[in-house]
Short mmCIF file of C-alpha atoms in Angstrom, two decimals:
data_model
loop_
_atom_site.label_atom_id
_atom_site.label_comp_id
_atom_site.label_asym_id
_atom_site.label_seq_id
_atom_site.Cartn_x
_atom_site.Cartn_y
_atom_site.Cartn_z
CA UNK A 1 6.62 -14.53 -0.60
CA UNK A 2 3.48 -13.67 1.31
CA UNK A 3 5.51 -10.82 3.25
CA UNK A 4 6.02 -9.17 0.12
CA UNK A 5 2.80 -9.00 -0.86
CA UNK A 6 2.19 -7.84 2.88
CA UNK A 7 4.42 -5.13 2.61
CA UNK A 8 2.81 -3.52 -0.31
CA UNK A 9 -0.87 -4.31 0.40
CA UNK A 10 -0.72 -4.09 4.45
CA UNK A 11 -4.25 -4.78 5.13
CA UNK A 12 -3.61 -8.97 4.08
CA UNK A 13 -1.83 -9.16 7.28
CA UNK A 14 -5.77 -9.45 8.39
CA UNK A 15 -6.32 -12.56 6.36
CA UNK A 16 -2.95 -13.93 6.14
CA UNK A 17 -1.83 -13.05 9.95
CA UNK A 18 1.77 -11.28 10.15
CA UNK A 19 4.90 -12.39 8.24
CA UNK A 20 8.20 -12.20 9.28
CA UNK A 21 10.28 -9.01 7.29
CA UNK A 22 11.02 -8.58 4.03
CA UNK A 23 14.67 -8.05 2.87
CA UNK A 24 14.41 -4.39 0.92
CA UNK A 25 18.22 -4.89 -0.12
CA UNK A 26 18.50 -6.61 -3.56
CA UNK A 27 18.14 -5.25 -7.33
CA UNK A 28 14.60 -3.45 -7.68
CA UNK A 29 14.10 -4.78 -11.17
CA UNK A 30 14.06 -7.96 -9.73
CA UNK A 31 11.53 -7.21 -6.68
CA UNK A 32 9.26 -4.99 -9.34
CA UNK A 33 9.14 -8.74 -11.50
CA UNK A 34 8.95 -10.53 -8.19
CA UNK A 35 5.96 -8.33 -7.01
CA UNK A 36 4.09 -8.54 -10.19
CA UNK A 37 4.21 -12.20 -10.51
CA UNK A 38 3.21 -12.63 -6.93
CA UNK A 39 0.49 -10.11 -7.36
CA UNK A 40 -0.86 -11.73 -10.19
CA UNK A 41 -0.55 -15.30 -8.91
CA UNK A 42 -2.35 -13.52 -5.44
CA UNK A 43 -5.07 -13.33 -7.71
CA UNK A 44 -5.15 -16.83 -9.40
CA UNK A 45 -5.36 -17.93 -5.90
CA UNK A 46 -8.11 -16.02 -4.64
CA UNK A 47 -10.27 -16.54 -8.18
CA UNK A 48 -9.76 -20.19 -8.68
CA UNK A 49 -12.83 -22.08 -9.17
CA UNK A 50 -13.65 -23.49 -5.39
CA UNK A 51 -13.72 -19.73 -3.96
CA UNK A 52 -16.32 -16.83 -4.40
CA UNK A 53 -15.54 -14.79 -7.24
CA UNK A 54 -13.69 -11.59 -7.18
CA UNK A 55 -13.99 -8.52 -8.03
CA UNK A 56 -11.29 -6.19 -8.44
CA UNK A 57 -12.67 -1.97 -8.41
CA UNK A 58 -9.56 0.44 -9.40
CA UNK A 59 -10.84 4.17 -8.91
CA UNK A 60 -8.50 6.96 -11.14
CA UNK A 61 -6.86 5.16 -13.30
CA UNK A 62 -6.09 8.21 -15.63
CA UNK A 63 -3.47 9.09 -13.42
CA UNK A 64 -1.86 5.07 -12.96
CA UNK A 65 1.77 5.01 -13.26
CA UNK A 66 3.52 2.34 -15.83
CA UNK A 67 4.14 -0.41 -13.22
CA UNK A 68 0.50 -0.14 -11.81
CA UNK A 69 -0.35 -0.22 -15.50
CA UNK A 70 1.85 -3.19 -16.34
CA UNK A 71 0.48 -5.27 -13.40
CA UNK A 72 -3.16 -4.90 -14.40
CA UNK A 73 -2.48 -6.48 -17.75
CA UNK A 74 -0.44 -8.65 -16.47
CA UNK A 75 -3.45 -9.50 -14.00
CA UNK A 76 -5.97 -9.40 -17.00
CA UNK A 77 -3.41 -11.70 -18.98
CA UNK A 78 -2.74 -13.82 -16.43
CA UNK A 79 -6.87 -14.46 -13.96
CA UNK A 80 -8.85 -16.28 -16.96
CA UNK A 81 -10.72 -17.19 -14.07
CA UNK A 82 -14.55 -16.80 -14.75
CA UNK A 83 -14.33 -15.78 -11.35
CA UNK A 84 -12.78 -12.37 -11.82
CA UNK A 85 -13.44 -9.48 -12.51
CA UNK A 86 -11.40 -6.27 -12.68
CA UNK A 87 -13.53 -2.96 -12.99
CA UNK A 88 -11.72 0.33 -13.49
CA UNK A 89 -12.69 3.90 -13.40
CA UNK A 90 -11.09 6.50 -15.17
CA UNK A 91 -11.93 10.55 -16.59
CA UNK A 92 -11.83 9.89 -19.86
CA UNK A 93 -11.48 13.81 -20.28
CA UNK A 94 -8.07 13.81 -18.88
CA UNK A 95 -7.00 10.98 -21.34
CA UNK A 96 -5.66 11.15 -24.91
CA UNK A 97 -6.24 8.41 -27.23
CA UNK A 98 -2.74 7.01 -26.60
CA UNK A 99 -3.01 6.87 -22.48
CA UNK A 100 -1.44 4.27 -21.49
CA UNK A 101 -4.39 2.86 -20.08
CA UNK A 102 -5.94 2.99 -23.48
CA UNK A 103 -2.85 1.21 -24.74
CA UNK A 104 -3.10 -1.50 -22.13
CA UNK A 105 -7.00 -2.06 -22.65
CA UNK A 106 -6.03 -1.89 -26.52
CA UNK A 107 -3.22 -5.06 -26.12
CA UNK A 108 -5.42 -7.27 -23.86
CA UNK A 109 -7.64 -6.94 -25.88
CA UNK A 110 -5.69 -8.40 -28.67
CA UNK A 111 -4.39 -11.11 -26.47
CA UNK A 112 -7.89 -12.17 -25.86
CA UNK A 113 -9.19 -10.64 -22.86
CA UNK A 114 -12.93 -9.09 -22.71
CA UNK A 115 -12.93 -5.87 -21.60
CA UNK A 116 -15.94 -3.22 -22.20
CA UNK A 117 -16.21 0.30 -22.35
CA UNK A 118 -18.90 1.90 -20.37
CA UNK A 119 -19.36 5.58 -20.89
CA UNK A 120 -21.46 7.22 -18.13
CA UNK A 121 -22.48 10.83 -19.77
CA UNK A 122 -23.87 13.67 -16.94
CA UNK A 123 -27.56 13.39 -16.07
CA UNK A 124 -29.89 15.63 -18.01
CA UNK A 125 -32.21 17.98 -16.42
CA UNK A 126 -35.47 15.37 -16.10
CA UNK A 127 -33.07 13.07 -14.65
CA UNK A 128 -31.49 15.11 -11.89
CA UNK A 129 -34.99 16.28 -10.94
CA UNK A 130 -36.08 12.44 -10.73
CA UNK A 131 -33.28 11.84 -8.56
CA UNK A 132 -33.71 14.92 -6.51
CA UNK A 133 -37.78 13.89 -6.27
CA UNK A 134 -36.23 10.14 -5.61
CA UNK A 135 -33.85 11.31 -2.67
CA UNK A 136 -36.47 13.58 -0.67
CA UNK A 137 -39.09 11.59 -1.25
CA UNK A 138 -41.38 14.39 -2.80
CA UNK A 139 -42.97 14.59 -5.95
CA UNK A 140 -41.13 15.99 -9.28
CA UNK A 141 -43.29 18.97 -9.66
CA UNK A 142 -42.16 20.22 -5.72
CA UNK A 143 -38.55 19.27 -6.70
CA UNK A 144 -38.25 21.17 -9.69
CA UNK A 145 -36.78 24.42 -8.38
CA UNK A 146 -34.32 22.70 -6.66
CA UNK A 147 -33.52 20.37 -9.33
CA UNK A 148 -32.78 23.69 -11.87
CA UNK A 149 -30.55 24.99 -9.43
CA UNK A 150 -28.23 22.19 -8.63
CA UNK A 151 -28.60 20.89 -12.19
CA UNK A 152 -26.80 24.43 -13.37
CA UNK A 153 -24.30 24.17 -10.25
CA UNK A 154 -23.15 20.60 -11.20
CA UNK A 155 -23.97 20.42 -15.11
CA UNK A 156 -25.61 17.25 -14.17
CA UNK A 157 -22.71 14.97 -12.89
CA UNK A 158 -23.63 12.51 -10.50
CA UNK A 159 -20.54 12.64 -8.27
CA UNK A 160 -21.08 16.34 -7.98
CA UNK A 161 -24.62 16.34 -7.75
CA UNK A 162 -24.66 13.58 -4.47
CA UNK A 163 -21.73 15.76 -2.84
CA UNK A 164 -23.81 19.31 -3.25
CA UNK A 165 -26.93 17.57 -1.79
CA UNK A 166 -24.80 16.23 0.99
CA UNK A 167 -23.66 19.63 1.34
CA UNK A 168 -26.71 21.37 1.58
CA UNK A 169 -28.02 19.39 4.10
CA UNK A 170 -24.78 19.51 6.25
CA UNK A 171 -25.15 23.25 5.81
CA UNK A 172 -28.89 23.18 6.74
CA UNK A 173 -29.69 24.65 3.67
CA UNK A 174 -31.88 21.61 2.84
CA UNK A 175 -33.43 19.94 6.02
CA UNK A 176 -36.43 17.98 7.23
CA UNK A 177 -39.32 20.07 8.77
CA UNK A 178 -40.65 17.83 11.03
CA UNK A 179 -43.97 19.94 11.36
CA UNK A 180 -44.07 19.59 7.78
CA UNK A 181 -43.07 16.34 7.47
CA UNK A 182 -40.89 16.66 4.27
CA UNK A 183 -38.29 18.61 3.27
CA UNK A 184 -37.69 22.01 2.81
CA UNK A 185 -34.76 24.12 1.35
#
């Protein structure tokens, strides 16, 4: 069972060592079930009570296909562990109230399961000119101009906002003066 497992998430082989092939032949509704209960019994495994706990991070899931979606709630439904934890990311401005991943979140829910909504809204202005201030180390009233500027370029999301500044450095558009000691753009 382990090699199927194996085969879909390759990097176990590290922890588990290599397992002899998998037969692909065979009806797929019954590998889909097989996967999903050995996925979510994977888990019980790894959360049980005498291990450290888990933590499970799924990036994108606006764009999760209706297996993926059915093994996370069957994941959810199944790791009661205290031990586990699932966290999931998702653009909530490419969803519509009846995603399915709204729909899933909505039935495990119902079933039991704790799950909480966290809605991280773009930065305003002060706080992208903290974080610029923050970053280079200079005070707020140095950073401001800069702050303005990448504040209008990225409407204040953080994702966008770390990228330009990586950017801008890789392009040498914001650098360290070492004469200065600080830096400059």
């Amino acid at each position: 069972d382990a090699a199927h497992l194996i085969k879909v998430i390759p990097n176990l082989s590290m922890i588990m060592g290599d397992m002899c092939d998998v037969d692909t032949e065979g009806d797929c509704v019954d590998a889909l079930k097989k996967l999903q209960y050995l996925i979510c019994r994977f888990v019980e495994i790894i959360s049980d009570s005498s291990s450290p706990p888990v933590v499970l991070f799924l990036d994108d899931l606006q764009w999760a296909d209706a297996a993926s979606i059915t093994v996370i709630a069957q994941i959810l439904n199944s790791a009661r562990s205290s031990r586990f934890l699932l966290v999931g990311s998702c653009r909530d401005n490419e969803m519509s109230d009846n995603h399915p991943i709204s729909n899933m979140i909505s039935n495990v829910q119902k079933l039991g399961v704790n799950a909480t909504m966290i809605k991280i809204s773009p930065l305003d202005k002060d706080l992208v000119n903290e974080m610029i201030s923050d970053t280079l180390c200079l005070f707020p009233r140095v950073t401001r101009s800069l702050a303005d500027i990448l504040y209008h370029k990225t409407k204040g999301n953080p994702l966008f906002l770390s990228r330009l500044i990586v950017s801008l450095s890789r392009d040498g558009l914001l650098r360290f003066s070492l004469s200065r000691r600080r830096w400059e753009w």
